[in-house]
mmCIF file of C-alpha atoms and ligand atoms in Angstrom:
data_model
loop_
_atom_site.group_PDB
_atom_site.id
_atom_site.type_symbol
_atom_site.label_atom_id
_atom_site.label_comp_id
_atom_site.label_asym_id
_atom_site.label_seq_id
_atom_site.Cartn_x
_atom_site.Cartn_y
_atom_site.Cartn_z
ATOM 1 C CA UNK A 27 -25.799 6.917 25.267
ATOM 2 C CA UNK A 28 -24.770 9.906 23.164
ATOM 3 C CA UNK A 29 -23.442 8.969 19.759
ATOM 4 C CA UNK A 30 -19.882 9.623 18.612
ATOM 5 C CA UNK A 31 -20.150 12.491 16.130
ATOM 6 C CA UNK A 32 -17.764 12.446 13.175
ATOM 7 C CA UNK A 33 -16.726 14.953 10.526
ATOM 8 C CA UNK A 34 -15.021 12.880 7.827
ATOM 9 C CA UNK A 35 -12.724 14.508 5.264
ATOM 10 C CA UNK A 36 -11.938 12.241 2.338
ATOM 11 C CA UNK A 37 -10.379 11.900 -1.108
ATOM 12 C CA UNK A 38 -12.617 8.843 -1.593
ATOM 13 C CA UNK A 39 -10.651 6.040 -3.105
ATOM 14 C CA UNK A 40 -11.191 2.365 -2.435
ATOM 15 C CA UNK A 41 -9.830 2.404 1.117
ATOM 16 C CA UNK A 42 -11.673 5.614 2.031
ATOM 17 C CA UNK A 43 -14.863 3.914 0.828
ATOM 18 C CA UNK A 44 -14.358 0.997 3.211
ATOM 19 C CA UNK A 45 -13.576 3.413 6.052
ATOM 20 C CA UNK A 46 -16.838 5.270 5.360
ATOM 21 C CA UNK A 47 -18.721 1.957 5.411
ATOM 22 C CA UNK A 48 -17.167 1.104 8.788
ATOM 23 C CA UNK A 49 -18.495 4.374 10.216
ATOM 24 C CA UNK A 50 -21.897 3.843 8.596
ATOM 25 C CA UNK A 51 -22.066 0.358 10.136
ATOM 26 C CA UNK A 52 -21.506 1.626 13.685
ATOM 27 C CA UNK A 53 -24.836 2.266 15.446
ATOM 28 C CA UNK A 54 -23.100 4.522 17.963
ATOM 29 C CA UNK A 55 -21.812 6.896 15.292
ATOM 30 C CA UNK A 56 -23.431 9.977 13.768
ATOM 31 C CA UNK A 57 -21.712 11.312 10.653
ATOM 32 C CA UNK A 58 -22.280 15.083 10.794
ATOM 33 C CA UNK A 59 -20.877 15.654 7.330
ATOM 34 C CA UNK A 60 -18.454 14.367 4.714
ATOM 35 C CA UNK A 61 -16.074 16.937 3.236
ATOM 36 C CA UNK A 62 -14.296 16.122 -0.003
ATOM 37 C CA UNK A 63 -10.779 16.966 -1.119
ATOM 38 C CA UNK A 64 -8.741 16.325 -4.248
ATOM 39 C CA UNK A 65 -6.355 13.433 -3.707
ATOM 40 C CA UNK A 66 -6.650 9.868 -4.912
ATOM 41 C CA UNK A 67 -8.679 11.205 -7.818
ATOM 42 C CA UNK A 68 -9.910 14.637 -8.902
ATOM 43 C CA UNK A 69 -12.524 16.371 -6.749
ATOM 44 C CA UNK A 70 -15.577 15.717 -8.981
ATOM 45 C CA UNK A 71 -14.838 11.978 -8.843
ATOM 46 C CA UNK A 72 -14.369 12.171 -5.053
ATOM 47 C CA UNK A 73 -17.797 13.805 -4.696
ATOM 48 C CA UNK A 74 -19.370 11.121 -6.895
ATOM 49 C CA UNK A 75 -17.652 8.320 -4.993
ATOM 50 C CA UNK A 76 -18.862 9.521 -1.598
ATOM 51 C CA UNK A 77 -22.392 9.585 -3.003
ATOM 52 C CA UNK A 78 -21.955 6.099 -4.467
ATOM 53 C CA UNK A 79 -20.871 4.715 -1.068
ATOM 54 C CA UNK A 80 -23.890 6.287 0.629
ATOM 55 C CA UNK A 81 -26.161 4.993 -2.168
ATOM 56 C CA UNK A 82 -24.751 1.468 -1.824
ATOM 57 C CA UNK A 83 -25.978 1.153 1.759
ATOM 58 C CA UNK A 84 -29.033 3.375 1.388
ATOM 59 C CA UNK A 85 -27.678 5.933 3.852
ATOM 60 C CA UNK A 86 -29.797 8.944 4.770
ATOM 61 C CA UNK A 87 -29.164 12.532 3.632
ATOM 62 C CA UNK A 88 -25.685 12.902 5.148
ATOM 63 C CA UNK A 89 -24.412 16.275 3.892
ATOM 64 C CA UNK A 90 -21.538 16.203 1.408
ATOM 65 C CA UNK A 91 -19.317 19.268 0.971
ATOM 66 C CA UNK A 92 -17.058 20.326 -1.908
ATOM 67 C CA UNK A 93 -13.527 21.190 -0.762
ATOM 68 C CA UNK A 94 -10.182 21.970 -2.308
ATOM 69 C CA UNK A 95 -9.740 20.903 -5.918
ATOM 70 C CA UNK A 96 -5.939 21.169 -5.573
ATOM 71 C CA UNK A 97 -3.273 21.425 -2.871
ATOM 72 C CA UNK A 98 -2.505 24.822 -1.284
ATOM 73 C CA UNK A 99 0.474 25.548 -3.501
ATOM 74 C CA UNK A 100 1.248 22.716 -5.915
ATOM 75 C CA UNK A 101 -0.603 21.116 -8.820
ATOM 76 C CA UNK A 102 -3.168 18.373 -8.140
ATOM 77 C CA UNK A 103 -1.557 14.997 -7.348
ATOM 78 C CA UNK A 104 -3.512 11.769 -7.808
ATOM 79 C CA UNK A 105 -3.162 8.007 -7.238
ATOM 80 C CA UNK A 106 -5.457 6.563 -9.889
ATOM 81 C CA UNK A 107 -2.890 3.865 -10.568
ATOM 82 C CA UNK A 108 -4.000 2.412 -7.216
ATOM 83 C CA UNK A 109 -7.672 3.377 -7.092
ATOM 84 C CA UNK A 110 -8.624 3.201 -10.764
ATOM 85 C CA UNK A 111 -9.690 6.004 -13.079
ATOM 86 C CA UNK A 112 -12.983 6.562 -11.212
ATOM 87 C CA UNK A 113 -11.419 6.067 -7.774
ATOM 88 C CA UNK A 114 -13.548 3.043 -6.849
ATOM 89 C CA UNK A 115 -11.672 0.415 -8.800
ATOM 90 C CA UNK A 116 -13.559 1.072 -12.079
ATOM 91 C CA UNK A 117 -16.092 -1.491 -10.900
ATOM 92 C CA UNK A 118 -18.936 0.100 -12.851
ATOM 93 C CA UNK A 119 -21.071 1.352 -9.964
ATOM 94 C CA UNK A 120 -23.806 3.802 -11.026
ATOM 95 C CA UNK A 121 -23.135 7.513 -10.552
ATOM 96 C CA UNK A 122 -24.836 9.159 -7.603
ATOM 97 C CA UNK A 123 -27.656 11.680 -7.797
ATOM 98 C CA UNK A 124 -26.567 13.144 -4.461
ATOM 99 C CA UNK A 125 -25.331 16.717 -4.812
ATOM 100 C CA UNK A 126 -22.924 18.571 -2.513
ATOM 101 C CA UNK A 127 -24.175 21.403 -0.332
ATOM 102 C CA UNK A 128 -23.370 24.969 -1.408
ATOM 103 C CA UNK A 129 -21.199 25.573 1.668
ATOM 104 C CA UNK A 130 -17.455 25.080 1.047
ATOM 105 C CA UNK A 131 -15.851 22.224 2.969
ATOM 106 C CA UNK A 132 -13.540 24.340 5.128
ATOM 107 C CA UNK A 133 -16.453 26.498 6.299
ATOM 108 C CA UNK A 134 -18.521 23.380 6.926
ATOM 109 C CA UNK A 135 -15.794 21.867 9.111
ATOM 110 C CA UNK A 136 -15.680 25.051 11.198
ATOM 111 C CA UNK A 137 -19.487 25.374 11.442
ATOM 112 C CA UNK A 138 -19.995 21.720 12.380
ATOM 113 C CA UNK A 139 -17.209 21.879 14.979
ATOM 114 C CA UNK A 140 -18.747 24.993 16.537
ATOM 115 C CA UNK A 141 -22.253 23.480 16.488
ATOM 116 C CA UNK A 142 -21.137 20.096 17.844
ATOM 117 C CA UNK A 143 -18.372 20.629 20.406
ATOM 118 C CA UNK A 144 -16.481 17.397 20.993
ATOM 119 C CA UNK A 145 -16.964 16.010 17.493
ATOM 120 C CA UNK A 146 -14.101 13.957 16.039
ATOM 121 C CA UNK A 147 -12.491 15.094 12.793
ATOM 122 C CA UNK A 148 -11.338 12.181 10.616
ATOM 123 C CA UNK A 149 -9.107 13.307 7.716
ATOM 124 C CA UNK A 150 -8.500 10.458 5.271
ATOM 125 C CA UNK A 151 -6.857 12.392 2.446
ATOM 126 C CA UNK A 152 -4.521 15.321 1.862
ATOM 127 C CA UNK A 153 -4.968 17.934 4.601
ATOM 128 C CA UNK A 154 -5.858 20.881 2.365
ATOM 129 C CA UNK A 155 -9.407 21.354 3.712
ATOM 130 C CA UNK A 156 -8.255 20.919 7.298
ATOM 131 C CA UNK A 157 -5.516 23.511 6.870
ATOM 132 C CA UNK A 158 -7.997 25.975 5.391
ATOM 133 C CA UNK A 159 -10.409 25.325 8.279
ATOM 134 C CA UNK A 160 -7.602 25.945 10.782
ATOM 135 C CA UNK A 161 -6.719 29.218 9.035
ATOM 136 C CA UNK A 162 -10.357 30.336 9.271
ATOM 137 C CA UNK A 163 -10.849 29.139 12.875
ATOM 138 C CA UNK A 164 -7.574 28.876 14.861
ATOM 139 C CA UNK A 165 -9.607 27.596 17.820
ATOM 140 C CA UNK A 166 -10.705 24.516 15.840
ATOM 141 C CA UNK A 167 -8.560 22.084 17.887
ATOM 142 C CA UNK A 168 -10.315 23.138 21.088
ATOM 143 C CA UNK A 169 -13.745 22.891 19.523
ATOM 144 C CA UNK A 170 -13.050 19.337 18.351
ATOM 145 C CA UNK A 171 -13.007 16.364 20.689
ATOM 146 C CA UNK A 172 -10.010 15.160 18.676
ATOM 147 C CA UNK A 173 -8.612 14.421 15.230
ATOM 148 C CA UNK A 174 -7.674 10.974 13.945
ATOM 149 C CA UNK A 175 -6.009 11.025 10.529
ATOM 150 C CA UNK A 176 -4.444 8.637 8.098
ATOM 151 C CA UNK A 177 -1.123 10.118 7.123
ATOM 152 C CA UNK A 178 2.613 10.157 7.518
ATOM 153 C CA UNK A 179 5.475 7.709 7.493
ATOM 154 C CA UNK A 180 7.216 8.364 10.785
ATOM 155 C CA UNK A 181 10.060 5.934 10.189
ATOM 156 C CA UNK A 182 10.688 7.357 6.758
ATOM 157 C CA UNK A 183 9.314 4.559 4.574
ATOM 158 C CA UNK A 184 6.976 6.298 2.191
ATOM 159 C CA UNK A 185 4.646 5.081 -0.524
ATOM 160 C CA UNK A 186 4.468 8.151 -2.780
ATOM 161 C CA UNK A 187 8.194 8.765 -2.544
ATOM 162 C CA UNK A 188 10.982 7.001 -0.738
ATOM 163 C CA UNK A 189 10.353 9.229 2.269
ATOM 164 C CA UNK A 190 6.748 10.423 2.112
ATOM 165 C CA UNK A 191 3.263 8.967 2.445
ATOM 166 C CA UNK A 192 0.645 10.044 -0.133
ATOM 167 C CA UNK A 193 -1.670 12.228 2.008
ATOM 168 C CA UNK A 194 1.267 14.293 3.243
ATOM 169 C CA UNK A 195 3.215 14.211 -0.020
ATOM 170 C CA UNK A 196 0.192 15.516 -1.951
ATOM 171 C CA UNK A 197 0.081 18.692 0.179
ATOM 172 C CA UNK A 198 3.043 19.057 2.567
ATOM 173 C CA UNK A 199 2.293 22.730 3.245
ATOM 174 C CA UNK A 200 -1.205 21.877 4.463
ATOM 175 C CA UNK A 201 0.158 19.110 6.672
ATOM 176 C CA UNK A 202 2.862 21.358 8.130
ATOM 177 C CA UNK A 203 0.235 23.961 8.993
ATOM 178 C CA UNK A 204 -1.891 21.339 10.758
ATOM 179 C CA UNK A 205 0.979 20.048 12.914
ATOM 180 C CA UNK A 206 2.299 23.554 13.610
ATOM 181 C CA UNK A 207 -1.045 25.169 14.507
ATOM 182 C CA UNK A 208 -2.070 22.826 17.322
ATOM 183 C CA UNK A 209 -4.346 20.311 15.595
ATOM 184 C CA UNK A 210 -2.584 17.639 17.700
ATOM 185 C CA UNK A 211 -3.858 14.683 15.637
ATOM 186 C CA UNK A 212 -3.668 10.987 16.306
ATOM 187 C CA UNK A 213 -1.879 9.636 13.227
ATOM 188 C CA UNK A 214 -2.231 6.206 11.613
ATOM 189 C CA UNK A 215 0.763 6.069 9.299
ATOM 190 C CA UNK A 216 2.009 4.048 6.363
ATOM 191 C CA UNK A 217 4.386 1.891 8.365
ATOM 192 C CA UNK A 218 1.664 0.682 10.736
ATOM 193 C CA UNK A 219 -0.462 0.096 7.626
ATOM 194 C CA UNK A 220 2.256 -2.142 6.187
ATOM 195 C CA UNK A 221 2.545 -3.965 9.522
ATOM 196 C CA UNK A 222 -1.200 -4.667 9.621
ATOM 197 C CA UNK A 223 -2.332 -6.213 6.317
ATOM 198 C CA UNK A 224 -5.675 -7.968 6.033
ATOM 199 C CA UNK A 225 -4.281 -11.450 5.309
ATOM 200 C CA UNK A 226 -5.823 -13.171 2.311
ATOM 201 C CA UNK A 227 -7.823 -15.806 4.278
ATOM 202 C CA UNK A 228 -9.228 -12.968 6.423
ATOM 203 C CA UNK A 229 -9.924 -10.785 3.386
ATOM 204 C CA UNK A 230 -11.734 -13.628 1.636
ATOM 205 C CA UNK A 231 -13.827 -14.228 4.783
ATOM 206 C CA UNK A 232 -14.708 -10.533 5.041
ATOM 207 C CA UNK A 233 -15.746 -10.275 1.403
ATOM 208 C CA UNK A 234 -18.114 -13.201 2.024
ATOM 209 C CA UNK A 235 -19.517 -11.639 5.206
ATOM 210 C CA UNK A 236 -22.519 -10.101 3.488
ATOM 211 C CA UNK A 237 -23.963 -8.101 0.585
ATOM 212 C CA UNK A 238 -21.740 -5.017 0.803
ATOM 213 C CA UNK A 239 -18.660 -7.220 0.990
ATOM 214 C CA UNK A 240 -19.633 -9.403 -1.928
ATOM 215 C CA UNK A 241 -21.261 -6.802 -4.192
ATOM 216 C CA UNK A 242 -19.407 -3.588 -3.383
ATOM 217 C CA UNK A 243 -16.123 -3.836 -1.441
ATOM 218 C CA UNK A 244 -14.918 -6.963 -3.235
ATOM 219 C CA UNK A 245 -15.566 -5.749 -6.796
ATOM 220 C CA UNK A 246 -14.158 -2.314 -5.936
ATOM 221 C CA UNK A 247 -10.877 -3.924 -4.830
ATOM 222 C CA UNK A 248 -10.684 -6.654 -7.461
ATOM 223 C CA UNK A 249 -7.937 -5.036 -9.493
ATOM 224 C CA UNK A 250 -5.950 -4.063 -6.396
ATOM 225 C CA UNK A 251 -6.202 -7.538 -4.858
ATOM 226 C CA UNK A 252 -5.176 -9.220 -8.124
ATOM 227 C CA UNK A 253 -2.101 -7.001 -8.403
ATOM 228 C CA UNK A 254 -1.246 -7.436 -4.731
ATOM 229 C CA UNK A 255 -1.623 -11.233 -4.856
ATOM 230 C CA UNK A 256 0.494 -11.170 -8.009
ATOM 231 C CA UNK A 257 3.270 -9.553 -6.024
ATOM 232 C CA UNK A 258 3.131 -12.403 -3.481
ATOM 233 C CA UNK A 259 2.096 -10.068 -0.676
ATOM 234 C CA UNK A 260 0.547 -11.803 2.417
ATOM 235 C CA UNK A 261 -2.559 -9.617 2.321
ATOM 236 C CA UNK A 262 -4.079 -6.285 1.312
ATOM 237 C CA UNK A 263 -3.182 -2.939 2.880
ATOM 238 C CA UNK A 264 -6.121 -0.778 4.007
ATOM 239 C CA UNK A 265 -4.795 2.485 5.532
ATOM 240 C CA UNK A 266 -7.982 4.549 5.897
ATOM 241 C CA UNK A 267 -9.945 1.636 7.426
ATOM 242 C CA UNK A 268 -7.150 1.268 10.006
ATOM 243 C CA UNK A 269 -7.502 4.955 10.874
ATOM 244 C CA UNK A 270 -11.280 4.502 11.166
ATOM 245 C CA UNK A 271 -10.717 1.505 13.446
ATOM 246 C CA UNK A 272 -8.783 3.796 15.804
ATOM 247 C CA UNK A 273 -11.783 6.160 15.788
ATOM 248 C CA UNK A 274 -14.424 3.478 16.385
ATOM 249 C CA UNK A 275 -12.443 1.256 18.776
ATOM 250 C CA UNK A 276 -9.609 3.295 20.355
ATOM 251 C CA UNK A 277 -8.617 0.328 22.522
ATOM 252 C CA UNK A 278 -7.487 -1.509 19.383
ATOM 253 C CA UNK A 279 -4.457 0.772 19.114
ATOM 254 C CA UNK A 280 -1.252 1.492 21.017
ATOM 255 C CA UNK A 281 0.312 4.908 20.596
ATOM 256 C CA UNK A 282 2.970 7.362 21.767
ATOM 257 C CA UNK A 283 3.134 11.135 22.061
ATOM 258 C CA UNK A 284 5.541 12.677 19.597
ATOM 259 C CA UNK A 285 6.976 15.865 18.161
ATOM 260 C CA UNK A 286 6.271 15.774 14.442
ATOM 261 C CA UNK A 287 7.529 18.021 11.658
ATOM 262 C CA UNK A 288 6.849 17.992 7.910
ATOM 263 C CA UNK A 289 9.443 18.680 5.220
ATOM 264 C CA UNK A 290 8.065 21.348 2.866
ATOM 265 C CA UNK A 291 11.240 21.673 0.866
ATOM 266 C CA UNK A 292 11.729 20.473 -2.667
ATOM 267 C CA UNK A 293 14.350 17.833 -2.102
ATOM 268 C CA UNK A 294 13.968 14.056 -2.086
ATOM 269 C CA UNK A 295 12.597 14.431 1.464
ATOM 270 C CA UNK A 296 9.622 16.612 0.486
ATOM 271 C CA UNK A 297 6.550 15.488 2.434
ATOM 272 C CA UNK A 298 8.614 13.509 4.938
ATOM 273 C CA UNK A 299 7.132 13.394 8.460
ATOM 274 C CA UNK A 300 9.823 13.359 11.094
ATOM 275 C CA UNK A 301 9.438 12.090 14.658
ATOM 276 C CA UNK A 302 11.876 13.885 16.994
ATOM 277 C CA UNK A 303 13.558 11.210 19.147
ATOM 278 C CA UNK A 304 16.626 13.257 20.037
ATOM 279 C CA UNK A 305 17.881 13.768 23.618
ATOM 280 C CA UNK A 306 15.980 17.048 23.810
ATOM 281 C CA UNK A 307 12.883 16.579 21.632
ATOM 282 C CA UNK A 308 10.542 19.418 20.811
ATOM 283 C CA UNK A 309 7.258 19.470 22.753
ATOM 284 C CA UNK A 310 4.842 16.791 21.490
ATOM 285 C CA UNK A 311 2.293 17.977 18.920
ATOM 286 C CA UNK A 312 0.800 14.650 17.842
ATOM 287 C CA UNK A 313 0.039 11.083 18.872
ATOM 288 C CA UNK A 314 1.518 8.370 16.658
ATOM 289 C CA UNK A 315 -0.271 5.020 16.521
ATOM 290 C CA UNK A 316 2.359 2.294 16.963
ATOM 291 C CA UNK A 317 0.167 -0.778 16.481
ATOM 292 C CA UNK A 318 -3.419 -1.876 15.769
ATOM 293 C CA UNK A 319 -4.905 -5.177 16.944
ATOM 294 C CA UNK A 320 -5.522 -7.131 13.729
ATOM 295 C CA UNK A 321 -8.487 -9.112 15.062
ATOM 296 C CA UNK A 322 -10.318 -6.072 16.402
ATOM 297 C CA UNK A 323 -9.647 -4.303 13.101
ATOM 298 C CA UNK A 324 -10.985 -7.239 11.081
ATOM 299 C CA UNK A 325 -14.131 -7.354 13.237
ATOM 300 C CA UNK A 326 -14.964 -3.750 12.341
ATOM 301 C CA UNK A 327 -14.382 -4.430 8.648
ATOM 302 C CA UNK A 328 -16.553 -7.555 8.879
ATOM 303 C CA UNK A 329 -19.409 -5.543 10.392
ATOM 304 C CA UNK A 330 -19.197 -3.123 7.452
ATOM 305 C CA UNK A 331 -19.073 -5.912 4.878
ATOM 306 C CA UNK A 332 -22.210 -7.476 6.377
ATOM 307 C CA UNK A 333 -24.299 -4.366 5.596
ATOM 308 C CA UNK A 334 -27.150 -4.672 3.101
ATOM 309 C CA UNK A 335 -26.347 -3.521 -0.427
ATOM 310 C CA UNK A 336 -28.819 -1.626 -2.597
ATOM 311 C CA UNK A 337 -26.762 -1.711 -5.796
HETATM 312 O O1 RIB B 13 -1.118 6.643 1.686
HETATM 313 C C1 RIB B 13 -2.419 6.132 1.811
HETATM 314 C C2 RIB B 13 -3.428 7.232 1.798
HETATM 315 O O2 RIB B 13 -3.380 7.906 0.536
HETATM 316 C C3 RIB B 13 -4.867 6.733 1.929
HETATM 317 O O3 RIB B 13 -5.638 7.711 2.552
HETATM 318 C C4 RIB B 13 -5.290 6.568 0.511
HETATM 319 O O4 RIB B 13 -6.708 6.656 0.351
HETATM 320 C C5 RIB B 13 -4.626 7.746 -0.127
HETATM 321 O O5 RIB B 13 -5.440 8.888 0.118
HETATM 322 CA CA1 CA B 14 -7.688 8.470 1.472
#
C-alpha cells in the first residue's frame, strides 16, 4: 500500500505540534517536508518548535524549510498569548539541533509537489508560503492530490477579530490569492473547531495514553488548559489537530462545496471568509468541513499521545 505523502506548512504552536504528532503516529503517512511560516510565534521559534516535536518522538531526518518571516504586506502578527512566548507553552523543552535546509519554503513546496504528484498539502498557519508557492507555480493545485487547511470562520465568528480566524487574519492577502488562484482547499474552520472540543474527561484520558501525552503534549498545554478550565469551558479546542484528522481519516468529516471569498480591506471585516449562499452563488472554489466525528478525532489524538517520548 503506497503511503499518503504530506507536505505540512506550519506556524508551530501547541496545536500544530499535536497535529504533527498525529501525522508522525500514522504508519501510512510519509511526511515529505515541513515548511515553516511566521504566525503563532516568530519564524525562528517556529523552526525550533518543529525540531523539538521531531526530537520528542525521535523522528528521522524529515526536512525542515524556512519560509516567510512576515505576511505578504502587513507586519508580523503573533498569538503568543495563547501559545506562550516560545510557542510550545513555555514548558521548558530543550532547543533542537535540527537545522532548516537552505531551500526556501515556497520553492520546497513547488519542488516536492512536482517530485511527488498527488501529495497532500496541509497548511496549518497563515498562508504566506502557500501563496508564494502558487505565484511561482500556478499549476500547483493540479500537481497536488489536494490541500487540507486549518483556516477561516465561514459563519463569521472569528477568534482574532469578531469576524476573522487567526490564520486568515494574519495574512488576508495570501489567503485571498489561494482561494482566487484555484488551490481549492478543504477548510477546517474556527466554528467547527468550537463545535468539536476535546471534553475534559477525554483530554485527561488522552494525556494519560502514553509517554508523549504525559511528558510532552500535556505539559505543553498546561497553561492553556488551566486558563480554559478557569473559563468553565467544557473542553479544549484543538484546530490544527482537527484539520489533520480530516487528512488522516477523511471519513471522519462531513463537508460541502462552497464559493469562498476573503476580505482584504481594512475595516472591521478584514480577514473575514465569506461563504456565498445567495440564490446565484459564485462557482465553488473550496470545500468547507461542516462536522468532524469526535470519537474518530479522539482516536487519532490518542494514537499520537501513545508514542514514545525521548525527552
Ligand atoms: O485560529 C487557529 C489557528 O491559528 C491554528 O492554526 C493555530 O495554530 C493558529 O495558527
Ligand atoms: Ca497553526
